[in-house]
Every structure is written in structure tokens, then in C-alpha cells.
XYZ file of C-alpha atoms in Angstrom:
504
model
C 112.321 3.041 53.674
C 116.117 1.703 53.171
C 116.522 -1.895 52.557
C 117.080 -3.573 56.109
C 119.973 -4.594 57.806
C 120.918 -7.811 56.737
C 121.314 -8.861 59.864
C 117.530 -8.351 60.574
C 116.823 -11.036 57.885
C 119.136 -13.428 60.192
C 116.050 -12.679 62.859
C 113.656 -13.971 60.973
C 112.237 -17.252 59.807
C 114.342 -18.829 57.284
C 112.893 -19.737 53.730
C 112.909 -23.727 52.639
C 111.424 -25.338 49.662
C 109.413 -28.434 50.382
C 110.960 -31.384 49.437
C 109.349 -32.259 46.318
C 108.747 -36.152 47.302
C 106.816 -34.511 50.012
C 104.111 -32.234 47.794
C 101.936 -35.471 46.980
C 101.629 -36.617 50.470
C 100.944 -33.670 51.402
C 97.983 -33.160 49.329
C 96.603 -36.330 49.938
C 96.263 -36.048 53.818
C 94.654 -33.317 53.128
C 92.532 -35.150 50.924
C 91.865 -37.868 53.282
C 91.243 -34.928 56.045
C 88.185 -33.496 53.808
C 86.503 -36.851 53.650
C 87.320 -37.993 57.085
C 84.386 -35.635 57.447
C 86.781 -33.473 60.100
C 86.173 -29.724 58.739
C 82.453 -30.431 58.501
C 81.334 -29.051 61.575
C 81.175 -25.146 62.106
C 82.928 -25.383 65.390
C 85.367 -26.862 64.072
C 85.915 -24.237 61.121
C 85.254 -21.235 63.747
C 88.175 -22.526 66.060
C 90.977 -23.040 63.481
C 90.171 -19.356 62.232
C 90.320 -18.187 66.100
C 93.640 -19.826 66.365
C 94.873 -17.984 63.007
C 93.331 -14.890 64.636
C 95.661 -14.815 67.794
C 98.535 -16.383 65.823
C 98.301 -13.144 63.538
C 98.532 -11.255 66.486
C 101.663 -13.045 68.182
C 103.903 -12.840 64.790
C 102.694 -9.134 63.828
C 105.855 -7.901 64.886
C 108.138 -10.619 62.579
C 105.757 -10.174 59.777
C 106.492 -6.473 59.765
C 109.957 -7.255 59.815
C 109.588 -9.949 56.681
C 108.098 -7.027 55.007
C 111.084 -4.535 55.803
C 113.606 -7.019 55.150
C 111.527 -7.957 51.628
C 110.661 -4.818 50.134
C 112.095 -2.591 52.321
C 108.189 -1.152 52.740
C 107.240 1.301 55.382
C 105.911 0.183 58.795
C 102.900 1.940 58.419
C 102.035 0.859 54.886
C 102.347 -3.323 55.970
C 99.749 -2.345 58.626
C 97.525 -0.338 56.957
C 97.741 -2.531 53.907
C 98.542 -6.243 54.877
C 98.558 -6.996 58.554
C 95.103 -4.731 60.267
C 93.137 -5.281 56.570
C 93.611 -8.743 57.154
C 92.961 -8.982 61.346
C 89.758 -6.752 60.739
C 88.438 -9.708 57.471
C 88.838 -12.078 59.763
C 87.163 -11.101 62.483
C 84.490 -9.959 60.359
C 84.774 -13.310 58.578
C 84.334 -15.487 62.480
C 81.381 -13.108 63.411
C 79.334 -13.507 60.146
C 80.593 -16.838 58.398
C 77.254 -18.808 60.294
C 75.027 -16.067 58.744
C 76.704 -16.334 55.196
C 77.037 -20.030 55.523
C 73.253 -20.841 56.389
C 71.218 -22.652 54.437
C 69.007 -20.466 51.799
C 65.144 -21.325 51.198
C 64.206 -20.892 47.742
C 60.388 -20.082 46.862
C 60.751 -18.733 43.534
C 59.698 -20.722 40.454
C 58.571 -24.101 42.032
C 55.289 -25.622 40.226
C 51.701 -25.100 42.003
C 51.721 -28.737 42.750
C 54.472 -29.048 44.623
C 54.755 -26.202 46.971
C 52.248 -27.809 49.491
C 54.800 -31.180 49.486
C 58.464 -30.424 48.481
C 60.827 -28.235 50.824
C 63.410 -26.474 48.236
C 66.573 -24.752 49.889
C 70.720 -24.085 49.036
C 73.119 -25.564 51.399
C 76.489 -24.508 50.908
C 78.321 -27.319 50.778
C 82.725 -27.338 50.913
C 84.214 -28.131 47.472
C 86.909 -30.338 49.116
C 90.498 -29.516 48.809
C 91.716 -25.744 47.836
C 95.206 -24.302 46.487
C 95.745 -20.742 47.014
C 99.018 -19.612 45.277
C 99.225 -15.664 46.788
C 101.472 -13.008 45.628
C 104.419 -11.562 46.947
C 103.728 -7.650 47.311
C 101.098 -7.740 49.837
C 101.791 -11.451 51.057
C 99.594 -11.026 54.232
C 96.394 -9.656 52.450
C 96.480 -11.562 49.260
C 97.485 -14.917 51.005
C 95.133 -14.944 53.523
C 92.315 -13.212 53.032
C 91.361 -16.039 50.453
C 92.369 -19.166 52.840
C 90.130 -17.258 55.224
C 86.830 -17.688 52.943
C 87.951 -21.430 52.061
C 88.522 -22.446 55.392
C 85.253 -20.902 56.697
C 83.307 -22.676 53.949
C 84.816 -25.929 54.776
C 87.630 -26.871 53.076
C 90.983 -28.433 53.718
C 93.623 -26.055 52.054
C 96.783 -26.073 50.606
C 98.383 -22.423 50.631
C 101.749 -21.974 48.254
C 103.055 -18.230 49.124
C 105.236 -15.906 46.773
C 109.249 -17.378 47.344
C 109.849 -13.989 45.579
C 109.233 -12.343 49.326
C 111.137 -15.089 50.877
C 111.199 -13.778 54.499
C 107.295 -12.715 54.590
C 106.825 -16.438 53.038
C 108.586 -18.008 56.196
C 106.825 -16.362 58.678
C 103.989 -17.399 56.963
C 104.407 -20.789 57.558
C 105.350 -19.675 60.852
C 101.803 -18.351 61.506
C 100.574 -21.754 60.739
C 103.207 -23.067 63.623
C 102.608 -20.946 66.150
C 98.696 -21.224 65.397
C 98.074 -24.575 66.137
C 96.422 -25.342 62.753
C 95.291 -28.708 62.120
C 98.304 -30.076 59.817
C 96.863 -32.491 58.156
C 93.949 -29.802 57.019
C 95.655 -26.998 56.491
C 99.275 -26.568 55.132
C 102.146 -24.759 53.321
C 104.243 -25.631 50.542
C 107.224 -23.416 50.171
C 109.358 -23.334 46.936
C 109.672 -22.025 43.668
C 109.112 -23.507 39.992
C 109.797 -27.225 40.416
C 107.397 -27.384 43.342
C 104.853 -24.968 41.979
C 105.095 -26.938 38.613
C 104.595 -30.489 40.907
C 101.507 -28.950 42.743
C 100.012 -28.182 40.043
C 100.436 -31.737 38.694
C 97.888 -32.175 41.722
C 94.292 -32.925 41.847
C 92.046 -29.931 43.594
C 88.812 -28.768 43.543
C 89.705 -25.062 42.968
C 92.397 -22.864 42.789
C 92.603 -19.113 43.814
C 95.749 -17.936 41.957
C 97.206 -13.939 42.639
C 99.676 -12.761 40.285
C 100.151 -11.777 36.769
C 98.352 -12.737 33.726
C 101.274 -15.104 32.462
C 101.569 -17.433 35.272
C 97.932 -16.903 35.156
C 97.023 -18.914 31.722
C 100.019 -21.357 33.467
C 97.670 -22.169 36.297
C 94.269 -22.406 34.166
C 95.779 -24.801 31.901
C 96.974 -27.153 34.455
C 93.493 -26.462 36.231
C 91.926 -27.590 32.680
C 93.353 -31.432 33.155
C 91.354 -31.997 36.161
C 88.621 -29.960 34.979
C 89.321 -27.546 38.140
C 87.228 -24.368 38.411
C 89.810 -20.958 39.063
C 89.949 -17.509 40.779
C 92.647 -15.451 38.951
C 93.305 -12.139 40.283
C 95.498 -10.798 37.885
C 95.723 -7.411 37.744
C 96.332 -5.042 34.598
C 97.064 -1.178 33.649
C 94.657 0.449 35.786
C 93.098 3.984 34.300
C 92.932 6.701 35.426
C 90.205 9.629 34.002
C 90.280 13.068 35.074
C 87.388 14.876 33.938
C 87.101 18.705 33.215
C 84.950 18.822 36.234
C 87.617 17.204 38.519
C 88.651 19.033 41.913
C 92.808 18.567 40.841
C 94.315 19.341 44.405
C 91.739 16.508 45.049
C 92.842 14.251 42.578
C 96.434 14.464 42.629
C 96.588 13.905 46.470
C 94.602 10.404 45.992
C 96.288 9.465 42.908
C 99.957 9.883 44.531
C 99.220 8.534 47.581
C 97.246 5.337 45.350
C 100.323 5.089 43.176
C 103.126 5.329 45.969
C 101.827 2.811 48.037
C 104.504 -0.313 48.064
C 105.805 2.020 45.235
C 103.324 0.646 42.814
C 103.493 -2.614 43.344
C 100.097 -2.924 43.753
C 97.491 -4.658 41.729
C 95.484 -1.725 41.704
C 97.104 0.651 41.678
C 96.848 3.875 38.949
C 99.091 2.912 35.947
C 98.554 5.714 33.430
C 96.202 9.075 33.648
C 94.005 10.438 30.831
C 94.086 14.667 31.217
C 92.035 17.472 29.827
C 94.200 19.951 28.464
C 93.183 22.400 30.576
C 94.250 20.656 33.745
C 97.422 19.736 32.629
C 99.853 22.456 34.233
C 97.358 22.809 37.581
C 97.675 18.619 37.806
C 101.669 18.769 37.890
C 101.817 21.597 39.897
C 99.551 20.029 42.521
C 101.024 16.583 41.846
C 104.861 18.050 42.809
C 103.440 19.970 45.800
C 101.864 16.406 47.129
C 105.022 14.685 46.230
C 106.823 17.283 48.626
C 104.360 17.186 51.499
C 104.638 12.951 51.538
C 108.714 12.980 51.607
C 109.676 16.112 53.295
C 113.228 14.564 53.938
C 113.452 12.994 50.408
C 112.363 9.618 49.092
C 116.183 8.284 50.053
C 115.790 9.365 53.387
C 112.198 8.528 54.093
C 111.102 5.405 56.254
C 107.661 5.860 54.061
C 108.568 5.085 50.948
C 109.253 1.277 49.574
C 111.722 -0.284 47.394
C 111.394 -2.653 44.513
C 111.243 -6.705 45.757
C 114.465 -7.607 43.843
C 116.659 -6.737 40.948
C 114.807 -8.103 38.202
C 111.578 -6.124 38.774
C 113.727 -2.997 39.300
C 115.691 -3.692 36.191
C 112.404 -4.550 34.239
C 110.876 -0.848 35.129
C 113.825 0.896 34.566
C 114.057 -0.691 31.085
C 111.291 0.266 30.372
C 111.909 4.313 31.842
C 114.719 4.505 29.601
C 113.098 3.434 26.755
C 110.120 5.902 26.504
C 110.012 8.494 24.198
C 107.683 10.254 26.677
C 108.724 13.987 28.538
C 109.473 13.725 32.166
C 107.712 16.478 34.116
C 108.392 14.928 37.643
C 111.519 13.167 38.676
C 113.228 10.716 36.960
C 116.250 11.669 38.485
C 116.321 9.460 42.011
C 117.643 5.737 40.415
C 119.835 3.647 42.745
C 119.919 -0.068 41.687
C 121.784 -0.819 44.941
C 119.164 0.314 47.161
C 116.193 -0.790 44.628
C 115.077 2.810 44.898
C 112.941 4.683 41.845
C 111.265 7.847 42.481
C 107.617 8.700 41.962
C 108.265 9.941 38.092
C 105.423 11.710 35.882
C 105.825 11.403 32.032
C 103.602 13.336 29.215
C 102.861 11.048 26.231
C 101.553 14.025 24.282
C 97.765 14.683 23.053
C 95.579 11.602 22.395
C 95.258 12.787 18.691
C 99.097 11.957 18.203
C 98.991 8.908 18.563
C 102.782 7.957 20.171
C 101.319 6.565 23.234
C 100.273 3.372 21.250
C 103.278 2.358 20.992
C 105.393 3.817 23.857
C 107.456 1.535 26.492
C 105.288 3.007 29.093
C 102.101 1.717 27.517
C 102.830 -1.873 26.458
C 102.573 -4.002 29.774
C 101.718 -3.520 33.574
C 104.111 -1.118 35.125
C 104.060 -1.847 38.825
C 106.394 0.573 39.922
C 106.566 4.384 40.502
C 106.352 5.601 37.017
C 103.245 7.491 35.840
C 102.661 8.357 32.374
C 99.598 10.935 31.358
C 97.816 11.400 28.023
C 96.625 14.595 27.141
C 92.686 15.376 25.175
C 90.636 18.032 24.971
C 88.479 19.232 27.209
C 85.403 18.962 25.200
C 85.693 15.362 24.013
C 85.879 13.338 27.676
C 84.751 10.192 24.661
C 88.320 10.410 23.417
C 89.617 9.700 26.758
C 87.228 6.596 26.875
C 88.756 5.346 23.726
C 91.993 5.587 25.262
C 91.251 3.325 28.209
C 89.042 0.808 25.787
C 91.862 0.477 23.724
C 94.805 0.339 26.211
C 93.135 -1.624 29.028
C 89.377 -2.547 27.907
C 89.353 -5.155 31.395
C 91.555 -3.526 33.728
C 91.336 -5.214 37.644
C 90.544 -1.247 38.635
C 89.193 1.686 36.958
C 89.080 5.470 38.467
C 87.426 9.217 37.772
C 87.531 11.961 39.235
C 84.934 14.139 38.217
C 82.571 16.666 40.244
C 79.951 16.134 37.829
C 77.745 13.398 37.732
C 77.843 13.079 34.319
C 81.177 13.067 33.696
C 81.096 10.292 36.629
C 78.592 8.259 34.841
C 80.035 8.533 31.379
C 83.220 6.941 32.370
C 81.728 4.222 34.262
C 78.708 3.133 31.988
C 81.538 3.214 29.336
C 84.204 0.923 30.584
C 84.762 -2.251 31.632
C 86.840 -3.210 35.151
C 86.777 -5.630 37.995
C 86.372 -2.318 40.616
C 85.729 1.007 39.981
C 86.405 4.164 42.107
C 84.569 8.194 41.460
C 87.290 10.652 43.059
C 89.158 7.636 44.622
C 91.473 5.213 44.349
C 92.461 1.786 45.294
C 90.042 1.598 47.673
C 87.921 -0.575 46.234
C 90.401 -3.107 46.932
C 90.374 -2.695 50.646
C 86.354 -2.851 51.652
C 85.573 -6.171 53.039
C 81.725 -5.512 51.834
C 82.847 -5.629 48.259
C 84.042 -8.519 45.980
C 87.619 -7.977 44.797
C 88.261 -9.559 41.438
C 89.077 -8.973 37.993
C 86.914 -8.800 34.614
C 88.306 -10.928 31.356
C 91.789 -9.815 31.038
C 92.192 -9.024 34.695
C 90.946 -12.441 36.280
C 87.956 -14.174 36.639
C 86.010 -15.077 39.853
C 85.763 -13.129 43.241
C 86.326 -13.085 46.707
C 86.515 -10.913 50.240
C 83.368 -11.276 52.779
C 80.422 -13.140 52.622
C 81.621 -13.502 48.466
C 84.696 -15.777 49.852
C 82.459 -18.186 51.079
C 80.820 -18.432 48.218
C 83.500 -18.777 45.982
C 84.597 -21.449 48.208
C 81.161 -23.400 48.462
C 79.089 -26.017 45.903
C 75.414 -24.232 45.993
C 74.055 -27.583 46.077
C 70.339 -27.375 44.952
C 68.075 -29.504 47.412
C 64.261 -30.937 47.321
C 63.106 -32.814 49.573
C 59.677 -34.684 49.244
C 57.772 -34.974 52.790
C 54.445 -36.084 51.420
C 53.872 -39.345 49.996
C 49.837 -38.637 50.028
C 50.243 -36.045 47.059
C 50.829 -38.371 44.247
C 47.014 -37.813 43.759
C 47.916 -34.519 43.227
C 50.704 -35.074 41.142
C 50.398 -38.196 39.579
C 49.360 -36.831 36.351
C 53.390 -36.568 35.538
C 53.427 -40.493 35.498
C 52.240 -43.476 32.496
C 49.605 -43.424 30.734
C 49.352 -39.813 29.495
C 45.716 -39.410 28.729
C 44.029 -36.139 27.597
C 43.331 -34.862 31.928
C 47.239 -35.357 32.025
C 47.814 -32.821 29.005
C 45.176 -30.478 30.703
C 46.808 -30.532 34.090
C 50.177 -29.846 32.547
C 49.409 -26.464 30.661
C 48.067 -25.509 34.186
C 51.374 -25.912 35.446
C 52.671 -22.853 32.873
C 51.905 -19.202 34.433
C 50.499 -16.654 32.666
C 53.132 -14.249 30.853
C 51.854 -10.550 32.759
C 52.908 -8.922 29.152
C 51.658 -8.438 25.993
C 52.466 -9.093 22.103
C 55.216 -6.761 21.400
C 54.315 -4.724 18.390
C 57.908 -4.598 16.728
């Protein structure tokens, strides 16, 4: 949709950096909160999420607002996307988090002598205090999901939000306001570099960091000085594979409607297609009459369709537009810096055998934004199309097919590496609270969403506990002198293999 009014962004919570003489006391209170022993009990955790729960629901409307006023996004897309995603994990998270936080009993590989005296189990303990630094293009989602997990597990947290979405950051710290969170547990640090660079200065015991991979190896570093374990979600150019088996009208409706969401600013979102020749002229065709069916009106005109977060991000994508040497097949034509608008925009980078899309503007970094670019193989040699995505984006956050044939299907997936992977879908990997979201090497490390939050967010802490002093008859043989009935006991204690010699 158009950019808001300004005067709608004179509605809504007003952005302010945190003093920076403030960011250490800060921390420590919260520090002092964790081993005051105050987040310890379940109620406890279960009643500060309740209060976020209602709290989400009193400031929907402004948050929707911060979104318009941001990124000019669609109504629809910050509720589908950021606002009901992230009501429906948390009630999800409230109902389950005593199930996923119970203590686990562990039978498996303890020693014949001990199993009729030692109790072994996993209690989840809290790591202590967490910093969650979330991104700005879906600030509700990627913000709190995340805090939801570490406050359920325990934790006092620290969350730093995006200042690139300014208003959405506000109301964020608004949320915590209106909530009634425990301040000295759980608070927000507004700013940009100086403050970010001072946090990170800070002691924690892990860090959940969303954005891209440069800031990325910024935050591991400073992680590295304290020895700090990380979650990087950092997203990457996501592949897409159409197969010779693929259902196009299929394909093309998902992959739009994937890739025009928050006009590609999305972490998962399709960045470049791999075609079989034979597809090629049915896949634009289809891909134009999807185009058309989305933004009847036009994309100027539409209240669906989002705009870039600021100049510099439009300016960055339309550099790099410009600069390809690739053939426009869709649009390209719908460019207004003043409203931050870019149309959806297919480009052809020729046949895979050419070789030009090594090299091409469209191929060297992440685009997040509308463009699209396709590469073109044959129809017999789906490998070549593998190749492609090994070579372009070998650990992409998300990976898609769309193939009716299983084959095809399992080709592509036993062949390639991602944090998610869809068959004849995409994106929607991100958005299932029963699977862990999170990248693979080059894409992020670590995981989180559902019951996989609170364990990202917990110390498995290994326990055995001893409730029989009468079996050190039994057991004894482990202690001074070791005499030949010691050595026999001990083999005893190995279990028989189950397999043979191999032969090779």
C-alpha cells in the first residue's frame, strides 16, 4: 500500500535511543533479577507471558499502524505474517511450555550396577540473562517469537529491536508498558550503532541475533569474548527448483505470492528460480496472469502491496536492477523512489550452460526485494539445476521444488543443503510453530519456534542422584585396591556388541 500519512506516524509511539550510561545498568538488574531466583518458578514465567498475551492484543491496532507507517505493508500481510503468527506461538507456547519444560528421565546407557541405586534425568535449567537483537521487516514475529521461548525457559531478557522500523520499534517497547512486564526482568534497549555496539560490550549467556550475515559475524565475535553461545538467523538467496514434472499454474501462484509478501523482504523468501526449458514460456505466462489477479488496480494503487523500509534498501536493489545484464520478461517498468515502490520484476539469465549468471548483479548477494531472476537447463539434466543452487547458495535459510514426481522431489532435497525446505511450497516452512526455524552454515546456526525455543533457551543439565548408600557392596569394586575380582567385574560392565566382524 502507499506510504502513510505522515501524520499517522505523529499517532504513534515515538522512537528514543537509550541513553547509553543507562545500557549497563540495565543489564545488570537484570542480572541481579536472574539470581534473585525471581523467574524460577513456572507461575511466575506463565503470568508475564499472559500479560504479553493481552498486551498484544490491546496495541494490535498501533502495531498495524507502526507497520503502515514503516513499510507501508498491507493490513492483511502484518496480520497474517507478524501480529496472529505471533498471538497463536504464544498461546501455544503458555499451553505446552510445562510439558516441554518437564524434567526428562534418561534410561539409556547407564551401567548394570547402578540402575537399581542412581535416578538419572534432564532438567532444563534457564541459562541466565538473554539478548535478542530482532529484525526490522517482520518486527513482531522475529522479535518476539524468540523472547517468547527465553522467557518461558526462565530467563531474564534483554530485547534490542530493528531502529531501521522505528515506529514498529516504539510500540514495541510500548507492549512491554502497557503489559505490565516485570522491568527489572525483562526490558528494551532502543537505539542504533553506539548502543548496539555498547550492548554488545555486555556479558550474556546467549544471544539470538536476526538479520544479515554481516552484522551477523559482528555479533559472534563480540559473543566470542565472553565465550557466549549464538542463534543467528541470517537468511541467504533462497532457491527455487522447478522440475519437469512441476504443475506451473501451481507453482507460479505460490512462488508470487512467496516472493511479494513485504515485497521480498523476507528471509525466506524465493530469490532466484532454476527452469526447465520446456516450462519457460508456460511459467511467464502463468506468472503475469497471477501478477494480474493479485493487483487488479495496479501495484501503485493497491493497499496489498508493500514498499521498501527506507531509501537505502530501495537504492541498494535498484542498483543492482540496473546493473544486470539479464532480459526482463515481467515489469521493470513501475520504479518510484519517492514512494519506495518496485514492481514484482522477472529477469532471464539465459541457459545454465552459458554461464553469465555467475557473475550477474542479480546473483552476487541477497536480493530482498521484488526482483526475480530465472536460470534456464534442460529438461533432461534436473543435476545441472542442483549445481546451480550448490554453487550459488550451497546453505541457503530456505530451499523449494516443485515437482509432481517423487523423484524429482527427492533428488532436490537429498541433494542440497538448507535450514527449511518446502515440495510445491513456499515460505511456509517459516510459519509452522511445530517446526524449528533456523539456518544451516551460511544461513545461521541454532534454532528456535515451539517446544525447540525452550530448548535453545535452556542448560540440559545432566543429573544423578545416588539414593542408596547400601550398594557400595555392589559397586565397590570401582574403588582402591584393584585386585584381579575388580578387573573381572569391570569387563562385565561392557555389553555385548549384537554385530559381527565386518568382512571388508
Amino acid at each position: 500500500m502507499p506510504l502513510a500519512d505522515p501524520s499517522l506516524a505523529a499517532t504513534l509511539p515515538q522512537f528514543q535511543s537509550t541513553p547509553l550510561d543507562q545500557i549497563p545498568t540495565i543489564i545488570d538488574t537484570a542480572r541481579s533479577a536472574f539470581h534473585s531466583g525471581r523467574t524460577r518458578p513456572l507461575e511466575f514465567r506463565i503470568n508475564q507471558l499472559q500479560k504479553l498475551y493481552y498486551g498484544l492484543c490491546d496495541i494490535e491496532a498501533t502495531a498495524i499502524s507502526a507497520m503502515s507507517a514503516d513499510l507501508g505493508r498491507a493490513h492483511f500481510e502484518t496480520s497474517f505474517a507478524d501480529i496472529n503468527y505471533t498471538k497463536s506461538e504464544l498461546i501455544s507456547m503458555i499451553k505446552n511450555m510445562k510439558t516441554w519444560l518437564a524434567d526428562e528421565n534418561v534410561s539409556e546407557g547407564i551401567p548394570w550396577y547402578l540402575r537399581w541405586s542412581h535416578q538419572t534425568y534432564l532438567k532444563k535449567d534457564p541459562l541466565g540473562v538473554v539478548l535478542l537483537i530482532g529484525a526490522w521487516n517482520y518486527p513482531w514475529n522475529l522479535n518476539l517469537v524468540p523472547l517468547f521461548g527465553a522467557i518461558a525457559a526462565g530467563n531474564t531478557c534483554i530485547l534490542k529491536p530493528s531502529e531501521i522500523s522505528p515506529h514498529s520499534a516504539a510500540t514495541l517497547e510500548k507492549l512491554f508498558e502497557i503489559s505490565g512486564m516485570d522491568k527489572e526482568c525483562y526490558r528494551v534497549i532502543q537505539g542504533a550503532v553506539p548502543e548496539t555496539t555498547l550492548v554488545l560490550k555486555q556479558q550474556f549467556d546467549k544471544i539470538c541475533y536476526t538479520g544479515n550475515g554481516a552484522v551477523g559475524k559482528i555479533v559472534a565475535r563480540a559473543a566470542a569474548e565472553f565465550l557466549t553461545p549464538v542463534i543467528l538467523e541470517l537468511g541467504g538467496k533462497n532457491p527455487v527448483i522447478i522440475a519437469p514434472s512441476a504443475n506451473i499454474p501451481v507453482a507460479a501462484k505460490r512462488i508470487a505470492w512467496a516472493k511479494s509478501l513485504n515485497s521480498g523482504q523476507s528471509c525466506v523468501a524465493p530469490d532466484y528460480l532454476v527452469i526447465p526449458r520446456s516450462l519457460e514460456t508456460a511459467f511467464i505466462t502463468e506468472f503475469s496472469k497471477v501478477l494480474n489477479s493479485f493487483y487488479p488496480t495496479g501495484l501503485r494503487n493497491s493497499p496489498d502491496y508493500s514498499r521498501f523500509v527506507n531509501d537505502r534498501h530501495f537504492n541498494r536493489v535498484h542498483e543492482i536492477l540496473k546493473t544486470t545484464s539479464g532480459e526482463v520478461k515481467i515489469g521493470g517498468e513501475i520504479i518510484d523512489p519517492k514512494d519506495r515502490l518496485m514492481e514484482m520484476t522477472l529477469i532471464s539469465l539465459g541457459h545454465v550452460s552459458e554461464g553469465k549468471w555467475e557473475t550477474d548483479s542479480l546473483m552476487q548477494e541477497e536480493i530482498f526485494g521484488p526482483p526475480l531472476a530465472y536460470i534456464v537447463y534442460d529438461d533432461n539434466n534436473l543435476a545441472s539445476a542442483v549445481d546451480v543452487v550448490r554453487k550459488m547458495s550451497d546453505t541457503s535459510l530456505g530451499a523449494y521444488v516443485f515437482a509432481e514426481k517423487k523423484a524429482e522431489q527427492d533428488l532436490v532435497l537429498n541433494n542440497t543443503r538448507s535450514g527449511g525446505f518446502c515440495v510445491n511450497e513456499a515460505f511456509v516452512n517459516s510459519i509452522i510453530a511445530g517446526l524449528p526455524f533456523g539456518g544451516v552454515g551460511q544461513s545461521g546456526t541454532g534454532k528456535y519456534r515451539g517446544k525447540w525455543s525452550i530448548l535453545s533457551f535452556v542448560h540440559l543439565r545432566s543429573v544423578v542422584v545416588n539414593n542408596g548408600g547400601w550398594v557400595d557392596w555392589l559397586i565397590g569394586f570401582r574403588f582402591p585396591p584393584f585386585l584381579e575380582s575388580n578387573y573381572k567385574v569391570l569387563k562385565m560392565a561392557v555389553p555385548s556388541p549384537g554385530f559381527s566382524r565386518p568382512k571388508k
